[in-house]
Short mmCIF file of C-alpha atoms in Angstrom, two decimals:
data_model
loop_
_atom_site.label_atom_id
_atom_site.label_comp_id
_atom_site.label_asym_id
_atom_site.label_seq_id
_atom_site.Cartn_x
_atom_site.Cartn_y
_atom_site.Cartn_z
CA UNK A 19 74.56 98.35 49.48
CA UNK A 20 72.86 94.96 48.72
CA UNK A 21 75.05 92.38 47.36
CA UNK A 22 72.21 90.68 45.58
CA UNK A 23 71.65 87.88 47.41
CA UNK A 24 69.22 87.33 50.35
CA UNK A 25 70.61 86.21 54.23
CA UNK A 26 69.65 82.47 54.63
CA UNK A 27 66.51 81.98 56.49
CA UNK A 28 66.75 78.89 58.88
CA UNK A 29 63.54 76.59 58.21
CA UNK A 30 61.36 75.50 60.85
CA UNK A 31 62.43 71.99 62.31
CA UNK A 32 60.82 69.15 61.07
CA UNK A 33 59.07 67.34 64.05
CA UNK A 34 58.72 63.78 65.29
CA UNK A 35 57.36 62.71 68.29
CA UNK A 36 58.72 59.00 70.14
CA UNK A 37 54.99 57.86 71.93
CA UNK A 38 54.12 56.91 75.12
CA UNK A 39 51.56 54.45 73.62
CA UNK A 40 50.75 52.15 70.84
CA UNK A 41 48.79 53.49 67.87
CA UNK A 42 48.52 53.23 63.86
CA UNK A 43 49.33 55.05 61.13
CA UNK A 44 46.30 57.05 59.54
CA UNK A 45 47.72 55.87 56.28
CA UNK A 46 49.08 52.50 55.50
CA UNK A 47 47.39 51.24 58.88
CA UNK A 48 51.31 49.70 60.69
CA UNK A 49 51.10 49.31 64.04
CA UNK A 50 53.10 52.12 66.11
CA UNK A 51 54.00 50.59 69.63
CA UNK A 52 55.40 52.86 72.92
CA UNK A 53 58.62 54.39 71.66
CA UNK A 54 58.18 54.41 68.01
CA UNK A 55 58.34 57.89 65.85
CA UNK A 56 55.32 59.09 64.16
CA UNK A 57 55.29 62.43 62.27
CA UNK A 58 51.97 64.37 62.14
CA UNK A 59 50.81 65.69 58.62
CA UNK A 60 47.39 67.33 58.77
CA UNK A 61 46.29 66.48 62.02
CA UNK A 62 47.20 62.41 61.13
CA UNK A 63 49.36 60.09 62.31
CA UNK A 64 52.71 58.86 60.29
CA UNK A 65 54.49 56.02 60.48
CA UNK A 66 58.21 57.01 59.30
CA UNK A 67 57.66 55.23 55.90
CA UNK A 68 54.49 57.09 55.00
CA UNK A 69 56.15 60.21 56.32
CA UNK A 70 59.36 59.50 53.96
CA UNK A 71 61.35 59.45 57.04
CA UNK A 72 62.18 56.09 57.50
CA UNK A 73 65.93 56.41 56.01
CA UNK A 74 67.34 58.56 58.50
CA UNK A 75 68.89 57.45 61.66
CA UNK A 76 67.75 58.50 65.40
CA UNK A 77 71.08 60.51 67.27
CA UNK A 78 70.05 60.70 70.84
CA UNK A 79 70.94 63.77 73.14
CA UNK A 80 73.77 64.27 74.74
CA UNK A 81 76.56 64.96 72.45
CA UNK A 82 76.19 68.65 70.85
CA UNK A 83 79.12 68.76 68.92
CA UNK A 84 78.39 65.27 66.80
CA UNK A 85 74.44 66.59 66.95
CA UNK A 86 75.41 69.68 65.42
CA UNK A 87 77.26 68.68 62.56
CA UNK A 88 74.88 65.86 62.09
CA UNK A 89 72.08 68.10 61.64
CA UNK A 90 74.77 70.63 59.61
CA UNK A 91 75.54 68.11 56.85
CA UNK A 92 72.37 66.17 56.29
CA UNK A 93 69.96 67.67 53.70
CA UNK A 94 67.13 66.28 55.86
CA UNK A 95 66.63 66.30 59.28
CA UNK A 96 64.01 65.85 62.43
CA UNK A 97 64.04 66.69 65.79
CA UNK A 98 62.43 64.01 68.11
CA UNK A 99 60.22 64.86 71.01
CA UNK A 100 58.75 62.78 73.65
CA UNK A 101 55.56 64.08 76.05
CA UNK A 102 56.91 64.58 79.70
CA UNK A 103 54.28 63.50 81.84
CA UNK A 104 55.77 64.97 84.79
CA UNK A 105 56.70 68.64 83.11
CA UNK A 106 53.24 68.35 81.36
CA UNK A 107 55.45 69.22 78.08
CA UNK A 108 57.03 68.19 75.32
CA UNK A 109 61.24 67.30 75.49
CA UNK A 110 63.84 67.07 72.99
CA UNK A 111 65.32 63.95 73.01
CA UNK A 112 67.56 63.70 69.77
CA UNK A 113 67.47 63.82 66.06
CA UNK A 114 67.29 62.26 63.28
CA UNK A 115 69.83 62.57 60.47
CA UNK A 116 71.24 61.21 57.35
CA UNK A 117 73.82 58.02 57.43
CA UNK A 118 76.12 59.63 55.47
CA UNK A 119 75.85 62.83 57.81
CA UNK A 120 76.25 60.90 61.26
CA UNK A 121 79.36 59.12 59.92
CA UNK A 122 80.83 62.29 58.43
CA UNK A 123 80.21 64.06 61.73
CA UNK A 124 81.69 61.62 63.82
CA UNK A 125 85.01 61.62 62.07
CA UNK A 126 85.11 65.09 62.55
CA UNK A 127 84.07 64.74 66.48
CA UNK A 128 87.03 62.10 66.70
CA UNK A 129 89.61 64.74 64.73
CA UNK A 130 89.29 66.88 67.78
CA UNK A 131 88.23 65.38 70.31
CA UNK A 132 91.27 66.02 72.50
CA UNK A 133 90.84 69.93 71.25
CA UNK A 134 87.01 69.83 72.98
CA UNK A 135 88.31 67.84 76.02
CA UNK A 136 90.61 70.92 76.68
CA UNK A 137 88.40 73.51 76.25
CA UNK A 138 85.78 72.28 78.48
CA UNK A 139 88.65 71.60 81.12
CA UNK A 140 89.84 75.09 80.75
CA UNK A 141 85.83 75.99 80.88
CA UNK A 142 85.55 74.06 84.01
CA UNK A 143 88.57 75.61 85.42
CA UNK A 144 87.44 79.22 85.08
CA UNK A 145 84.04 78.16 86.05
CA UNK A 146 85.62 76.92 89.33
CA UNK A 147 87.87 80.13 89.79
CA UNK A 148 84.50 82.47 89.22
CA UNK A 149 82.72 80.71 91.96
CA UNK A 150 85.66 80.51 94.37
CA UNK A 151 85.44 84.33 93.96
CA UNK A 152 81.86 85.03 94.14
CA UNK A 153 82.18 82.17 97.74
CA UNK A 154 84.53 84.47 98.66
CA UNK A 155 82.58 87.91 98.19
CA UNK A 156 79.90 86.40 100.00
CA UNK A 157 82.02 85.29 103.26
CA UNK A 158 82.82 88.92 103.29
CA UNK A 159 79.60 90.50 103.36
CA UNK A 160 78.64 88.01 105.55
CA UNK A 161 81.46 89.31 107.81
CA UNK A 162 80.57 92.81 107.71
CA UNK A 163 77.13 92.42 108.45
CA UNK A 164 77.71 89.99 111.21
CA UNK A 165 81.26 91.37 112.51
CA UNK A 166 81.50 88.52 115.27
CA UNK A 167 81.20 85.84 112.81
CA UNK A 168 83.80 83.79 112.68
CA UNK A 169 85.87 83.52 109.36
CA UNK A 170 85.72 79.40 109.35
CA UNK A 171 81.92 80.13 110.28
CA UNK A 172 81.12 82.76 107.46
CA UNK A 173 83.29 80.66 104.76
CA UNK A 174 81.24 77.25 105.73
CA UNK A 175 77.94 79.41 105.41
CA UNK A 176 78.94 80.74 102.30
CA UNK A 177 80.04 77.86 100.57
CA UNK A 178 76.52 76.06 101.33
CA UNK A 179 74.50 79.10 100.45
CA UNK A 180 76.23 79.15 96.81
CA UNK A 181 76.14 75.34 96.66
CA UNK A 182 75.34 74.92 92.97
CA UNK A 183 72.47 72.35 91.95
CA UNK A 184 71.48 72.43 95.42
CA UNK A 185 68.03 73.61 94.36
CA UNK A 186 67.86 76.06 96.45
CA UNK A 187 66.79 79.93 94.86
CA UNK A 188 70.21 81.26 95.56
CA UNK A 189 72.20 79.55 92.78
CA UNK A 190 69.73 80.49 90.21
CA UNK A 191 70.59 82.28 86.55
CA UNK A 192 70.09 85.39 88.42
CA UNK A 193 72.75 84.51 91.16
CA UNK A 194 75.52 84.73 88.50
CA UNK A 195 76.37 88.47 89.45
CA UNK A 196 76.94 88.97 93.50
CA UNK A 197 74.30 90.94 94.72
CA UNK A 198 74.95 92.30 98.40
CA UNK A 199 70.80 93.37 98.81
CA UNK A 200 70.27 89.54 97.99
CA UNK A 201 72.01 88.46 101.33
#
């Protein structure tokens, strides 16, 4: 049962790199300094004009809504990288979109804002509610293994152990589910 039409294949992202240090472009010669974009065609260098880039504006990270319906409603897009020295890798660090896109997408981001604002505080709250209850499962297994233990003690260990961003092991992706064996 084909309806005669084929599913929309998403094309690879166009890609433009902010540098860490100054350089030309391989084809009109304009000096790039640290933080400029360059695209890479062929193995050469790009200022934005040569690349035919130079009309669309740079959206940082940071806000997905407005980034997504940037990127939804301009007909040409980029995604900007930047080198991490540190990470030895490259990191997104915005895009770049049509005017006429940004401004369209921010009207929308302004239409419901208060709409987002609630659902992330509703997110929040249930975040807050799951980890009071996995705390909570913890301190108990805590107190069966260690019967003796204190309740105050076992709830004060348990609430350090699960400490999120701590960067300790223990609140990794894989802590998400309470595993007893883990403890």
């Amino acid at each position: 049962m084909n309806s005669g039409h084929k599913p929309r294949t998403r094309q690879p992202d166009l890609l433009v790199f902010s540098i860490l240090k100054d350089s030309a472009c391989a084809e009109c010669g304009a000096a790039l300094v640290k933080g400029d974009f360059l695209r890479l065609e062929r193995e050469k260098a790009l200022c934005m004009a040569c690349a035919d880039l130079d009309h669309l504006f740079y959206l940082p990270r940071g806000d997905t809504a407005l980034t997504r319906r940037a990127r939804q409603y301009s007909g040409l897009s980029a995604v900007v990288m930047r080198f991490s020295r540190s990470r030895k890798r490259y990191e997104r660090q915005g895009v770049l979109v049509e005017a006429d896109a940004l401004t369209r997408a921010e009207a929308e981001c302004l239409q419901d804002e208060q709409a987002r604002a609630l659902a992330r505080e509703r997110a929040a709250a249930y975040r807050e509610r799951v980890d009071a209850r996995y705390v909570a499962a913890f301190a108990e297994h805590l107190r069966a293994l260690h019967p003796g233990c204190p309740w105050e003690e076992a709830e004060a260990i348990a609430r350090h152990a699960c400490q999120k961003y701590s960067g300790r092991v223990g609140r990794s992706a894989q802590a998400k589910q309470f595993d007893p064996e883990m403890i």
